[in-house]
Tab-separated table of C-alpha atoms in Angstrom:
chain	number	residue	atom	x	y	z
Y	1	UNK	CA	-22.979	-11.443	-4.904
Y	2	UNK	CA	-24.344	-11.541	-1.279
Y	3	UNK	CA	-25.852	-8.782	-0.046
Y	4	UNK	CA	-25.552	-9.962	3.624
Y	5	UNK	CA	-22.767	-8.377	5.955
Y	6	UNK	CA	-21.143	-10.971	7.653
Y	7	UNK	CA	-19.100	-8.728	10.313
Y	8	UNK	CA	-17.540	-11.716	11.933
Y	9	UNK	CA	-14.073	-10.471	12.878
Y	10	UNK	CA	-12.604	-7.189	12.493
Y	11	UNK	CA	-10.668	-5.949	9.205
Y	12	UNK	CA	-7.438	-6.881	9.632
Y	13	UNK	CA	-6.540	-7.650	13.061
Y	14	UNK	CA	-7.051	-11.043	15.265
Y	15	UNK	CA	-6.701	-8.859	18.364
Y	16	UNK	CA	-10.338	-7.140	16.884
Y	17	UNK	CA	-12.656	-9.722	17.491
Y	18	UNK	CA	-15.532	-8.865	19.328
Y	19	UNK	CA	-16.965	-11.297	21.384
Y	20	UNK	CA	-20.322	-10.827	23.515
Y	21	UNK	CA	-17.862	-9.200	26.323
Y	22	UNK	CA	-16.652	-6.594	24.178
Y	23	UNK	CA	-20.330	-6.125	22.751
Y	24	UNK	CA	-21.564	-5.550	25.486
Y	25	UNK	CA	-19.246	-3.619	27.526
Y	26	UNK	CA	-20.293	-0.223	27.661
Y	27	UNK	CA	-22.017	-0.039	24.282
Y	28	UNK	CA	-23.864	3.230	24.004
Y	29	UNK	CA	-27.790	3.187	22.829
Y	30	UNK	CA	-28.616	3.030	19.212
Y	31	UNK	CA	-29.982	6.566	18.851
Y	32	UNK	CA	-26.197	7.669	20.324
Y	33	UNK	CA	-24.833	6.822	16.830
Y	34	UNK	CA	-27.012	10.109	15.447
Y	35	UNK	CA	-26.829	11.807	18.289
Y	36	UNK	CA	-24.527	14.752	18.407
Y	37	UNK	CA	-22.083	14.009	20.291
Y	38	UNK	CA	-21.247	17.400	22.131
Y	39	UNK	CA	-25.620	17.484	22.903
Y	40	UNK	CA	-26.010	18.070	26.762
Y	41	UNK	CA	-29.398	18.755	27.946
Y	42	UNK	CA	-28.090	20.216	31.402
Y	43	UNK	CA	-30.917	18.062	33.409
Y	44	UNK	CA	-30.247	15.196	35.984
Y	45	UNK	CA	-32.160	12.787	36.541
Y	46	UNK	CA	-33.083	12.384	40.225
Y	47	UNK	CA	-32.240	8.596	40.011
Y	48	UNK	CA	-29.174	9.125	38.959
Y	49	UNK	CA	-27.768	10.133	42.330
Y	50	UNK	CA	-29.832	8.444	44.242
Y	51	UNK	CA	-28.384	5.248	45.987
Y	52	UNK	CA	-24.767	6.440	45.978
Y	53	UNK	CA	-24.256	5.877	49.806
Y	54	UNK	CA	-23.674	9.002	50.896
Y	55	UNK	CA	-24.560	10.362	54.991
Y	56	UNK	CA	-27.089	13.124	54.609
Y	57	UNK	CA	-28.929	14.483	57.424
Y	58	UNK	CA	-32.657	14.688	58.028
Y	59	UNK	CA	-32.406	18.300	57.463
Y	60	UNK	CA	-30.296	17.982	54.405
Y	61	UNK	CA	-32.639	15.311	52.821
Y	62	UNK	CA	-35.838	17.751	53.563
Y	63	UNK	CA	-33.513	20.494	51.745
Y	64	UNK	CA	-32.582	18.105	48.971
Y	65	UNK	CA	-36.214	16.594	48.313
Y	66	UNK	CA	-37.485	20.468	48.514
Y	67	UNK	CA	-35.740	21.052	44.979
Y	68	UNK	CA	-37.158	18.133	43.508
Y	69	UNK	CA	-39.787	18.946	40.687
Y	70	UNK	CA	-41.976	16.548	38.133
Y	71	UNK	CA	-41.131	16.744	35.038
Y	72	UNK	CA	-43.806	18.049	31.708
Y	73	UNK	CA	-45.943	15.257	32.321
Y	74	UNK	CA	-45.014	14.183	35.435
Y	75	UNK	CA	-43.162	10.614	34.345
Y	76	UNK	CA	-39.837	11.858	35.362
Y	77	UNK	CA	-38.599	13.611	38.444
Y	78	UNK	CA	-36.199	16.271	38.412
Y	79	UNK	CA	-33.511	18.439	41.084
Y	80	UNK	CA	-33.671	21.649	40.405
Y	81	UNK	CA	-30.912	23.702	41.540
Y	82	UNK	CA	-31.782	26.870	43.359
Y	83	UNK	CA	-28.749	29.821	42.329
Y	84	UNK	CA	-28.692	33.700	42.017
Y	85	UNK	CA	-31.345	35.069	40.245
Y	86	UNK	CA	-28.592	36.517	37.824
Y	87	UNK	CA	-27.018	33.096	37.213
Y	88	UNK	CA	-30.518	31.736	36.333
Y	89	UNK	CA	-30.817	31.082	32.326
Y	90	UNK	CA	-33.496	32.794	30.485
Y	91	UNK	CA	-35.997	30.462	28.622
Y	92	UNK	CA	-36.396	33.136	25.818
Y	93	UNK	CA	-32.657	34.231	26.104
Y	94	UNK	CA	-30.952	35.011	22.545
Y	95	UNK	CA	-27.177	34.690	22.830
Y	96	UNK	CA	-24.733	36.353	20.078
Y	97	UNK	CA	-22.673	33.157	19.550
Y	98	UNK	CA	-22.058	29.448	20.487
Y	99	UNK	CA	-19.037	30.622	22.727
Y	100	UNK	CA	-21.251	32.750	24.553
Y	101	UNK	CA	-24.270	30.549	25.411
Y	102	UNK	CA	-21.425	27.848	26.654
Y	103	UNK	CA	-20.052	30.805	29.012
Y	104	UNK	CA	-23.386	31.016	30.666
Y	105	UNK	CA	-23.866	27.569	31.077
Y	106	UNK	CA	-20.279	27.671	33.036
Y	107	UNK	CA	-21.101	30.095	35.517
Y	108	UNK	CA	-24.615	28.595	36.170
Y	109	UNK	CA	-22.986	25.465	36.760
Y	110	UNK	CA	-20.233	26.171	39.061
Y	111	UNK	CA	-23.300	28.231	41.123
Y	112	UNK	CA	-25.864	25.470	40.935
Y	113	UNK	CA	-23.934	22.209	40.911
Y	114	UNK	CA	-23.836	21.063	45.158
Y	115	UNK	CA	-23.197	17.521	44.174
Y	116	UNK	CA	-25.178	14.661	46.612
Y	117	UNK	CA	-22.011	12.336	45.224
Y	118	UNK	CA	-18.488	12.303	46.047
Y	119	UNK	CA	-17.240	14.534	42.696
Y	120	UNK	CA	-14.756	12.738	40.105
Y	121	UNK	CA	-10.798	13.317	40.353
Y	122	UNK	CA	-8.994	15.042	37.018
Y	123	UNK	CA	-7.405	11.374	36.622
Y	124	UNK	CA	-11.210	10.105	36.848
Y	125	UNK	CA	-13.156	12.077	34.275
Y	126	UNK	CA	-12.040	10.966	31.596
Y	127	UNK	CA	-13.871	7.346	32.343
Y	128	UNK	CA	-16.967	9.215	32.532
Y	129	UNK	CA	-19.521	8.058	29.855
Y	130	UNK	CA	-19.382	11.942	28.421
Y	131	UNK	CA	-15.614	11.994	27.883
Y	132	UNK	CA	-15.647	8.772	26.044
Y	133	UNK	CA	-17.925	9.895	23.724
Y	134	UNK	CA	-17.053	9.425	19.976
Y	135	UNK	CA	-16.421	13.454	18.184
Y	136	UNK	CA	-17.082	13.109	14.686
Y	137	UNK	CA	-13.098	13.182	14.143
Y	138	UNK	CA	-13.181	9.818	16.038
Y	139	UNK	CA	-15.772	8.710	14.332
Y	140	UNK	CA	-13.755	9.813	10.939
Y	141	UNK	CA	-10.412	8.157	12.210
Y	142	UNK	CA	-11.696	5.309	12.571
Y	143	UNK	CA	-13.374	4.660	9.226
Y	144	UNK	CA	-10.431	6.131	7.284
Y	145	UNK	CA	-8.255	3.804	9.163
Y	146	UNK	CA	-10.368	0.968	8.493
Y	147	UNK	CA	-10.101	1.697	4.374
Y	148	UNK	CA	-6.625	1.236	5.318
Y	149	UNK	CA	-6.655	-1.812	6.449
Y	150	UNK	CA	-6.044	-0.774	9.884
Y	151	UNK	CA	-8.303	-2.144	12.634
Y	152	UNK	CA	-10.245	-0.207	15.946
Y	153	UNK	CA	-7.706	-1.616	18.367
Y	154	UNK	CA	-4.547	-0.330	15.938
Y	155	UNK	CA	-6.447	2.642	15.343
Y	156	UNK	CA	-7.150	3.334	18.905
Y	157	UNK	CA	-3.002	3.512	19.434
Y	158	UNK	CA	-2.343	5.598	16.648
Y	159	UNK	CA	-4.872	8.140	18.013
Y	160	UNK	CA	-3.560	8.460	21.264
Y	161	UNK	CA	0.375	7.956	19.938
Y	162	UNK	CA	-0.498	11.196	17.656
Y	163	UNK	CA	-2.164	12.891	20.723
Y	164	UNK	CA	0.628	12.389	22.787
Y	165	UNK	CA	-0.496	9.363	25.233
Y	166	UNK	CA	-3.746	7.900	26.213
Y	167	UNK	CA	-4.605	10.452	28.935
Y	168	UNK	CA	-5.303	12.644	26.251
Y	169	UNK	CA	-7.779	10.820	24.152
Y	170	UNK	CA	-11.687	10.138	25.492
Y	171	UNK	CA	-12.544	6.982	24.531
Y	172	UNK	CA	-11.380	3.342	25.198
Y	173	UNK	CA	-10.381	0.822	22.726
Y	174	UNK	CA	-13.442	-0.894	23.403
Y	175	UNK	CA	-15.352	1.990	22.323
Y	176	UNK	CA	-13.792	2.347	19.080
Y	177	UNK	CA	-14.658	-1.473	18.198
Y	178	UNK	CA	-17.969	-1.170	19.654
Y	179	UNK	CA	-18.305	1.517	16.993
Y	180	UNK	CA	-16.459	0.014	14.161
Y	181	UNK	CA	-18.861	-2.993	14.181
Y	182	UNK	CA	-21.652	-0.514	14.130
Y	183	UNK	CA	-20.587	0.904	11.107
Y	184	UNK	CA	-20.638	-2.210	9.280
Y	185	UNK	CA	-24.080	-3.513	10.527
Y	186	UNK	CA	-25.568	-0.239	9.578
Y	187	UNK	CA	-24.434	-0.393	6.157
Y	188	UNK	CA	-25.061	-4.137	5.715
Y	189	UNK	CA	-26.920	-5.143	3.108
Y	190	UNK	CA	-27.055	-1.374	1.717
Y	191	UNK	CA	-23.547	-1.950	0.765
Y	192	UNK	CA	-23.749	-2.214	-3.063
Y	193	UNK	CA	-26.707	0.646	-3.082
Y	194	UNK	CA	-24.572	3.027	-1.151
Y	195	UNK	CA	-21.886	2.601	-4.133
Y	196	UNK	CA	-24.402	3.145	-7.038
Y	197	UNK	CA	-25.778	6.358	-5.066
Y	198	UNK	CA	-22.148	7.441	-4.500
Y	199	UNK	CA	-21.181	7.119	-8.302
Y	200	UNK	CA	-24.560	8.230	-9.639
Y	201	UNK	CA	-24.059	11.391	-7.685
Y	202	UNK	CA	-20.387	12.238	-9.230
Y	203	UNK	CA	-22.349	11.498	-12.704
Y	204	UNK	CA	-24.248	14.592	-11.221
Y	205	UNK	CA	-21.780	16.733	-9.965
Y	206	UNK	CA	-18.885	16.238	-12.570
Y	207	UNK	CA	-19.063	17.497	-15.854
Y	208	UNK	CA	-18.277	14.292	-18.770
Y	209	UNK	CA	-18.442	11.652	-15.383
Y	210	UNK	CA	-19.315	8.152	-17.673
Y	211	UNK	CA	-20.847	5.621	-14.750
Y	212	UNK	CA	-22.297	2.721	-16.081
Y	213	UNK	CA	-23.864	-0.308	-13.949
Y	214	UNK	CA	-25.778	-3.402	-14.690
Y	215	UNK	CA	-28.494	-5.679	-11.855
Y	216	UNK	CA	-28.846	-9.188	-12.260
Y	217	UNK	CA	-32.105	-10.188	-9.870
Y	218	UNK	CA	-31.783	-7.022	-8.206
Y	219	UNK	CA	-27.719	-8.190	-7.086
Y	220	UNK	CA	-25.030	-5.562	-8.982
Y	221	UNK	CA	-23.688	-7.287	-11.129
Y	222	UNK	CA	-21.532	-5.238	-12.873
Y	223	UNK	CA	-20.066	-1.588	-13.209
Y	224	UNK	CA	-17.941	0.987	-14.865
Y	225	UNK	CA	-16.469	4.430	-14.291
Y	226	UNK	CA	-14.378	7.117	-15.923
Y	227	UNK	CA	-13.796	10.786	-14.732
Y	228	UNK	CA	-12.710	13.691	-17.253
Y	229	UNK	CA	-9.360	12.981	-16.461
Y	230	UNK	CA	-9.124	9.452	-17.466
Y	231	UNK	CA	-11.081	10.853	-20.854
Y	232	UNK	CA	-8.543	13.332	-21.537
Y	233	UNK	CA	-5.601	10.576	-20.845
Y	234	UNK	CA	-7.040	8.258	-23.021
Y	235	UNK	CA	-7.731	10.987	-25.624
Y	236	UNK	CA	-3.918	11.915	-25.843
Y	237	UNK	CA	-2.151	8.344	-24.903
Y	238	UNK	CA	-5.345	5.849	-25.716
Y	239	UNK	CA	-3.341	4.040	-28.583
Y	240	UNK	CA	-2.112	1.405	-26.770
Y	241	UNK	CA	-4.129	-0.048	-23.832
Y	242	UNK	CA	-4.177	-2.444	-21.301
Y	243	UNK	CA	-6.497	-4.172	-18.818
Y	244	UNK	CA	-5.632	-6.365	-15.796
Y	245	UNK	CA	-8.289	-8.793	-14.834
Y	246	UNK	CA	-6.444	-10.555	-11.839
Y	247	UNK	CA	-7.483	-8.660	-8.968
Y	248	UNK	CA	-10.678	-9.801	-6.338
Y	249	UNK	CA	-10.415	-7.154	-4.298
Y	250	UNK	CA	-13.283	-6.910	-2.221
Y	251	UNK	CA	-16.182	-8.998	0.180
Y	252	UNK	CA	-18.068	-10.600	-2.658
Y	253	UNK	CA	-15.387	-11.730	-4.814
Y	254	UNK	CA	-16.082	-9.333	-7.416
Y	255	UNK	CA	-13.231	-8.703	-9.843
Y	256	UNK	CA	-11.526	-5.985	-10.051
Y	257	UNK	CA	-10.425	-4.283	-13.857
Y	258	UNK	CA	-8.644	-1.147	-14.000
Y	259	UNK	CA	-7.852	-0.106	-17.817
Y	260	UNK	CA	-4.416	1.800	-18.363
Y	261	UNK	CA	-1.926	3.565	-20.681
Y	262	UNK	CA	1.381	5.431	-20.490
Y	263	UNK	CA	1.857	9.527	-20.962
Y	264	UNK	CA	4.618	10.765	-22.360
Y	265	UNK	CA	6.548	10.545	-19.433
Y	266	UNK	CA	6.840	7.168	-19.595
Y	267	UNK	CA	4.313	6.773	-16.547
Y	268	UNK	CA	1.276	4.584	-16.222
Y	269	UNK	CA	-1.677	6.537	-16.003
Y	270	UNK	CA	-5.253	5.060	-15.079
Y	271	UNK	CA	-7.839	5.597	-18.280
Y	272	UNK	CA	-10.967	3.658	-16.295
Y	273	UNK	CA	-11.964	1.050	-13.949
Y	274	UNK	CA	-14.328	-1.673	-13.948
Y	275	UNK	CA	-15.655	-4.547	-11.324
Y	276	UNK	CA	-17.194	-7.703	-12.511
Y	277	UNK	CA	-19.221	-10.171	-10.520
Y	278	UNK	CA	-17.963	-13.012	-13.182
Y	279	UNK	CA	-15.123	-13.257	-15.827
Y	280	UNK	CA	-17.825	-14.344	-18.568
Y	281	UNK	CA	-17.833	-13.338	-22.220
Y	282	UNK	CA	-21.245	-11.465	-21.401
Y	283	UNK	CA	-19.440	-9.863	-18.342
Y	284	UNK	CA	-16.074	-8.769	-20.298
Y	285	UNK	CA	-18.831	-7.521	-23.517
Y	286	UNK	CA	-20.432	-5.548	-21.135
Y	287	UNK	CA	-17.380	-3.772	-19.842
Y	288	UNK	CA	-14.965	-3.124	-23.270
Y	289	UNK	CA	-18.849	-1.806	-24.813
Y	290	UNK	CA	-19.038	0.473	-21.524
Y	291	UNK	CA	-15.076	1.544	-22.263
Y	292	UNK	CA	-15.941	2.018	-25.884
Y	293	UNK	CA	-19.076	4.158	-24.981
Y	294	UNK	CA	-17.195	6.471	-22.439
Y	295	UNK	CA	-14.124	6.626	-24.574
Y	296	UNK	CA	-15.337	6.260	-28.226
Y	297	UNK	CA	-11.880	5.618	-29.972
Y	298	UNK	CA	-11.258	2.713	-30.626
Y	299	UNK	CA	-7.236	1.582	-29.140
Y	300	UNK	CA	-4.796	0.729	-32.081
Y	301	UNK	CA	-3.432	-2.041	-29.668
Y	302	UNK	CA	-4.697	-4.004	-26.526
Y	303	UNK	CA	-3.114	-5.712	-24.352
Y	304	UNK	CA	-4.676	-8.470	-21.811
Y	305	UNK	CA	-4.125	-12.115	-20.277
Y	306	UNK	CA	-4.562	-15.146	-21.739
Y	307	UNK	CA	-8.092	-15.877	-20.551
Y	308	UNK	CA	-10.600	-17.356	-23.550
Y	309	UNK	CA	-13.492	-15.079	-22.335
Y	310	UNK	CA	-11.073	-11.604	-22.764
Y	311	UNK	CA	-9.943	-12.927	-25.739
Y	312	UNK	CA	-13.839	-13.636	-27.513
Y	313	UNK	CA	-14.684	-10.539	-25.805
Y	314	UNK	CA	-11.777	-8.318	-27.144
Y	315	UNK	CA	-12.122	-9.722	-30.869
Y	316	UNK	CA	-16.023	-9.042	-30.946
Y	317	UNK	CA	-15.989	-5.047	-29.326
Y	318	UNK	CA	-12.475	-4.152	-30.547
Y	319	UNK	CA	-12.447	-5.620	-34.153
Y	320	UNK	CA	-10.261	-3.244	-35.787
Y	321	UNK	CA	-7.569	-3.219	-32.878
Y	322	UNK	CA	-4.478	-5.062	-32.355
Y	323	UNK	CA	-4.521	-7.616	-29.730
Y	324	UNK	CA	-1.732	-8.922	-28.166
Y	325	UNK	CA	-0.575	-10.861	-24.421
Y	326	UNK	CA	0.895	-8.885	-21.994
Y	327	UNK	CA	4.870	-10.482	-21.488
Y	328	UNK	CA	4.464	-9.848	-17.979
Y	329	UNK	CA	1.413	-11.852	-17.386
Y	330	UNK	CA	2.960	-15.096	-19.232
Y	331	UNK	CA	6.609	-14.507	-17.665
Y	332	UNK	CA	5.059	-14.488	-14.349
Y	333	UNK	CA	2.868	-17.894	-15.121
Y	334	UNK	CA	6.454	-19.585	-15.732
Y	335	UNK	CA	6.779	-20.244	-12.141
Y	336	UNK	CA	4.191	-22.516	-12.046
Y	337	UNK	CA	5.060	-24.129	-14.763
Y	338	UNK	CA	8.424	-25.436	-13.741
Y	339	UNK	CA	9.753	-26.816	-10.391
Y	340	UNK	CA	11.399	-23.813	-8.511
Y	341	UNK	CA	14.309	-26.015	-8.615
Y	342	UNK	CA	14.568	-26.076	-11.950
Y	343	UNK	CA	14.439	-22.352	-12.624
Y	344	UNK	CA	17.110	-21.795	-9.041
Y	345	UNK	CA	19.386	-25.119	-10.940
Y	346	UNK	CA	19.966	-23.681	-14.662
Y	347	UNK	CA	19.797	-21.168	-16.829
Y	348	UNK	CA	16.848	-21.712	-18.539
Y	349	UNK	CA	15.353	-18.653	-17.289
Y	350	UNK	CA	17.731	-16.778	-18.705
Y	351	UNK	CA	17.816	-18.150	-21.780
Y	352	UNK	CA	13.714	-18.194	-22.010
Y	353	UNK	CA	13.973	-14.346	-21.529
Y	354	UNK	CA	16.898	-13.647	-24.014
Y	355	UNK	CA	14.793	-15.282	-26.823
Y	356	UNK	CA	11.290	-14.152	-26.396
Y	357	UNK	CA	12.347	-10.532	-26.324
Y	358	UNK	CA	14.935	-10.323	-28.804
Y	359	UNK	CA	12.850	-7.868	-31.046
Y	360	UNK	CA	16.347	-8.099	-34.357
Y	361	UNK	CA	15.521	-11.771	-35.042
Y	362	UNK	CA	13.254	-13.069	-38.122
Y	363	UNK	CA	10.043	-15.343	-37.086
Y	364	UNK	CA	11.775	-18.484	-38.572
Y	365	UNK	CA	14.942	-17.972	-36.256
Y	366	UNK	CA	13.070	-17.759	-32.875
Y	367	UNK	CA	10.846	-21.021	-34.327
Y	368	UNK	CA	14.118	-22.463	-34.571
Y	369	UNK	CA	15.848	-21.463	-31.080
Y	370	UNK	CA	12.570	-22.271	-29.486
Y	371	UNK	CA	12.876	-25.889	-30.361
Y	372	UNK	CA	15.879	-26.617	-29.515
Y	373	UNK	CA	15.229	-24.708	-25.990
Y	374	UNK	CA	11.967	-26.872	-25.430
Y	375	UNK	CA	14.788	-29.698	-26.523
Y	376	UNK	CA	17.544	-28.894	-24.488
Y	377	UNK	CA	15.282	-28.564	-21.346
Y	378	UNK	CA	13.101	-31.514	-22.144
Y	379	UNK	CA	9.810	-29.282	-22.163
Y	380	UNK	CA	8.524	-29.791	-25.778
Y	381	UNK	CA	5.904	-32.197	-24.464
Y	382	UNK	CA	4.530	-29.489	-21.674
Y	383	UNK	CA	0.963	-28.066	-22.002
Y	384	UNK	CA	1.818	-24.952	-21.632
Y	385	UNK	CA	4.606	-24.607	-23.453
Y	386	UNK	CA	3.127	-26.310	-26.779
Y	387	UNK	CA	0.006	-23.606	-26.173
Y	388	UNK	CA	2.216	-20.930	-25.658
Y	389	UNK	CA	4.119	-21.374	-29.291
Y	390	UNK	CA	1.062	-22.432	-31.175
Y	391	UNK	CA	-0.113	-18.379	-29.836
Y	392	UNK	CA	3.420	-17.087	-30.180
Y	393	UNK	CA	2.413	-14.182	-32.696
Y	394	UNK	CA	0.131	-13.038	-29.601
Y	395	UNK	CA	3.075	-11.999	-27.557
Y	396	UNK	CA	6.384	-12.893	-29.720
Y	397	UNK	CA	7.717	-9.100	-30.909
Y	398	UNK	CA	9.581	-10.480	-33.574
Y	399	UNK	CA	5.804	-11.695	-34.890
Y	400	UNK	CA	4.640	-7.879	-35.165
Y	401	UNK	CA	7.995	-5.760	-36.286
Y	402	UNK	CA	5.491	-3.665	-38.178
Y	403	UNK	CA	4.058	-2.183	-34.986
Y	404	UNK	CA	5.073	0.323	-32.876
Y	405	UNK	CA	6.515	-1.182	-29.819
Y	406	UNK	CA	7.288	1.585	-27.531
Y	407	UNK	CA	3.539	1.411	-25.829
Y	408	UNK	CA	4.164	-2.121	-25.740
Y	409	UNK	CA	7.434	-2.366	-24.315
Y	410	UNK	CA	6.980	0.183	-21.149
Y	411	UNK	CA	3.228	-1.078	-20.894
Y	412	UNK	CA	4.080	-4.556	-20.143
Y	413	UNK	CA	6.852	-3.479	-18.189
Y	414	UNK	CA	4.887	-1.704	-15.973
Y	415	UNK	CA	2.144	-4.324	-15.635
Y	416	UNK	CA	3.254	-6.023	-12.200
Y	417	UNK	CA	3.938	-1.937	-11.254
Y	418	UNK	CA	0.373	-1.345	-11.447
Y	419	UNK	CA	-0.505	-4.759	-9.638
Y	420	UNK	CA	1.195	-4.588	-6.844
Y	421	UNK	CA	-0.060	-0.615	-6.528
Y	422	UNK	CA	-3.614	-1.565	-6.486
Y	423	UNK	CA	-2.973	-4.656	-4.384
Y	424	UNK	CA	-1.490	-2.080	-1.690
Y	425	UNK	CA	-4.887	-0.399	-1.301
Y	426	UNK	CA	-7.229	-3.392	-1.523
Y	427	UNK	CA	-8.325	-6.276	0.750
Y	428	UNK	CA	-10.304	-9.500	0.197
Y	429	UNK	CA	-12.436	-8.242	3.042
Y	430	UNK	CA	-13.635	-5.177	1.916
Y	431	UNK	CA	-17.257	-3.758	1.699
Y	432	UNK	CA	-17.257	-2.260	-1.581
Y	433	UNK	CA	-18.135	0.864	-0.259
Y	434	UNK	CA	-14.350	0.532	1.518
Y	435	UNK	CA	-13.091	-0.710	-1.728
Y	436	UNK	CA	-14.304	2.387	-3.546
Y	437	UNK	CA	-12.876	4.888	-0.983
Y	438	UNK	CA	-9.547	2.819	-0.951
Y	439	UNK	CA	-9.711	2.902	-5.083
Y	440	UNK	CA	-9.731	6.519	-4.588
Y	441	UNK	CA	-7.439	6.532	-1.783
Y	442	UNK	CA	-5.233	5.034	-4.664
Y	443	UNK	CA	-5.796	7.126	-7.678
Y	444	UNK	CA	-4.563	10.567	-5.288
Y	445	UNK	CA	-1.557	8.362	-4.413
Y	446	UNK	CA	-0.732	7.582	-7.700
Y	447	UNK	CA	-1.128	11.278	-8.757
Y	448	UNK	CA	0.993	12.834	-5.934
Y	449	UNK	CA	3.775	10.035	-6.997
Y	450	UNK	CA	3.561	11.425	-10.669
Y	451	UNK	CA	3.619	14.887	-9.395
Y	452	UNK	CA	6.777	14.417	-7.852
């Protein structure tokens, strides 16, 4: 895994890229990023007015250049406003609240302000380089949106569409890309540290938080996490298990492994996650001895895909379990194992499906039907279909009557469920700091959909 940040285009959206232009453009200094973003000092400097063509007499220049002052120092000039001896502020002045130190600046403004420049229109201001200044909730918006797959110039209409027109919002488009790709070249190459700090401090914080990672030449390699929640789940509905290794959900390619189960509602419920920079036997070891440490029991059944490396990995940490394929996994590989036409032109589908689940026949009847499928179809001499029934007492029901197949049945059912709910909050693209706020993003989802 690369640690570098390549922040070449935007998230999701063409319309994002930043070229030099955009770069450029009214980009703010670096130390505005940690700047607050309400911080005013109340000083101008002198140059700042200066040149702006304006007609002033001899009289009024002598007047003007007789409130100009150095600076502690004397490297910068200042104007300093004469007003009221009331409306002057106290250097040692103690003020009772925020609200009332802002009063005071009001009122010594409006007496001290005699501009030397023609003053901004209402329609004006808000071009000013103060009222396009990012607030924190900008700042907020626009990384939440991002975890959403939604880019700075999408995210810039949505904020003024839910503020009720642009008028009302401070900042340009520009300035929320200029600040998106700042976000990403400060985190850069801290990505994958960021993460570890982030899950090492909910070990911290949460009572019975398991968070388990492993460095290969300083590069994360792997890692694992359960909360109390997923303990207790797996504690009351951990007999039968499964674990989808098909998702690369994030910048580096790493894969992506959440673990689940089903409650007694007949809902799938998420028991612990995993991401893997490889789909080796070491890397799948690593992970089910991680699972087995944060969970203890051992699962009466597990179910997985068809890859060698789960299967080495399952027998060798789980030797006392069941293991068996999940259906949906090999129905869904079907596809590509047969023209579409094929599957559009007959029945064969249909038939395929009748026989593999038919849970009242005896092993020697489905060995039987099977051939003369394969025979029927001319498919007895496909790869995949000679592999498949050479491991049919992996994923045949009729193979394992003596099992309990409710956990089985809904679990596999619910397989491409839980697939295409992950894939919903995930993106190739992703940072894995992203990928971990969009995992969570996920899991709160997932709960409020259970709740109701």
């Amino acid at each position: 895994m690369s640690d570098c940040f390549d922040y070449s285009s935007d998230d999701t959206e063409d319309d994002d890229q930043y070229d030099e232009e955009d770069v450029n453009c009214n980009e703010y200094d670096d130390d505005d990023f940690y700047k607050s973003d309400d911080q005013f000092d109340g000083r101008n400097q002198i140059s700042d007015y200066a040149g702006e063509g304006t007609n002033r007499t001899d009289s009024e220049e002598e007047s003007f250049n007789s409130n100009v002052v150095d600076s502690h120092g004397g490297k910068t000039k200042l104007w300093k406003p004469i007003v009221p001896k009331d409306f002057m502020p106290d250097v040692d002045a103690i003020y009772q609240s925020l609200e009332e130190a802002v009063e005071m600046y009001k009122l010594y403004a409006d007496k001290a302000e005699n501009h030397n420049h023609p003053l901004e229109t209402k329609e004006e201001r808000r071009y000013s380089k103060r009222a396009r200044r990012l607030s924190y909730k900008d700042k907020e918006f626009i990384v939440r949106s991002s975890t959403s797959n939604i880019g700075a110039t999408k995210a810039h209409k949505l904020q003024a569409s839910l503020q009720g027109g642009y008028e009302n919002i401070g900042p340009e488009s520009i300035d929320y890309k200029n600040f998106r790709r700042k976000v990403g070249n400060i985190i850069g190459d801290k990505d994958a540290q960021l993460v570890v700090d982030k899950m090492n401090m909910r070990k911290d914080e949460f009572h019975n938080y398991t968070f388990e990672y492993k460095c290969v030449d300083s590069v994360l390699n792997a890692m694992f996490w359960a909360d109390e929640t997923d303990k207790l789940y797996y504690k009351e509905f951990g007999d039968v298990i499964s674990f989808d290794a098909t998702f690369r959900t994030n910048k580096y390619g790493m894969i992506f492994v959440p673990f689940t189960a089903i409650d007694n509602h007949k809902r799938s419920i998420n028991i612990g996650a995993g991401l893997l920079s490889n789909e080796s036997i070491e890397s799948y070891r690593w992970l089910l001895e991680a699972f087995l440490k944060a969970h203890v029991k051992h699962p009466q059944l597990v179910l997985t895909d068809q890859d060698p490396a789960i299967l080495q990995a399952v027998e060798a940490i789980f030797p006392n379990s069941n293991h068996r394929l999940c259906m949906w996994h090999i129905m869904k590989k079907l596809q590509a194992k047969v023209s579409t036409d094929f599957l559009k032109n007959t029945d064969f589908r249909k038939r395929f499906t009748k026989l593999v689940w038919n849970v009242y026949i005896e092993p020697e009847v489905f060995e039987s039907r099977w051939k003369l499928l394969m025979r029927k179809f001319k498919l007895q001499d496909k790869r995949w279909f000679k592999d498949m029934y050479r491991d049919r007492k992996l994923w045949i029901p009729t193979y394992f009557k003596d099992m309990s197949l409710h956990g089985l049945m809904k679990t596999t059912s619910r397989s491409e469920s839980v697939n295409s709910f992950f894939n919903k909050y995930s993106n190739c693209g992703n940072l894995l700091i992203y990928f971990m706020m969009n995992y969570d993003t996920a899991l709160q989802s997932n709960e409020m959909l259970n709740i109701n």
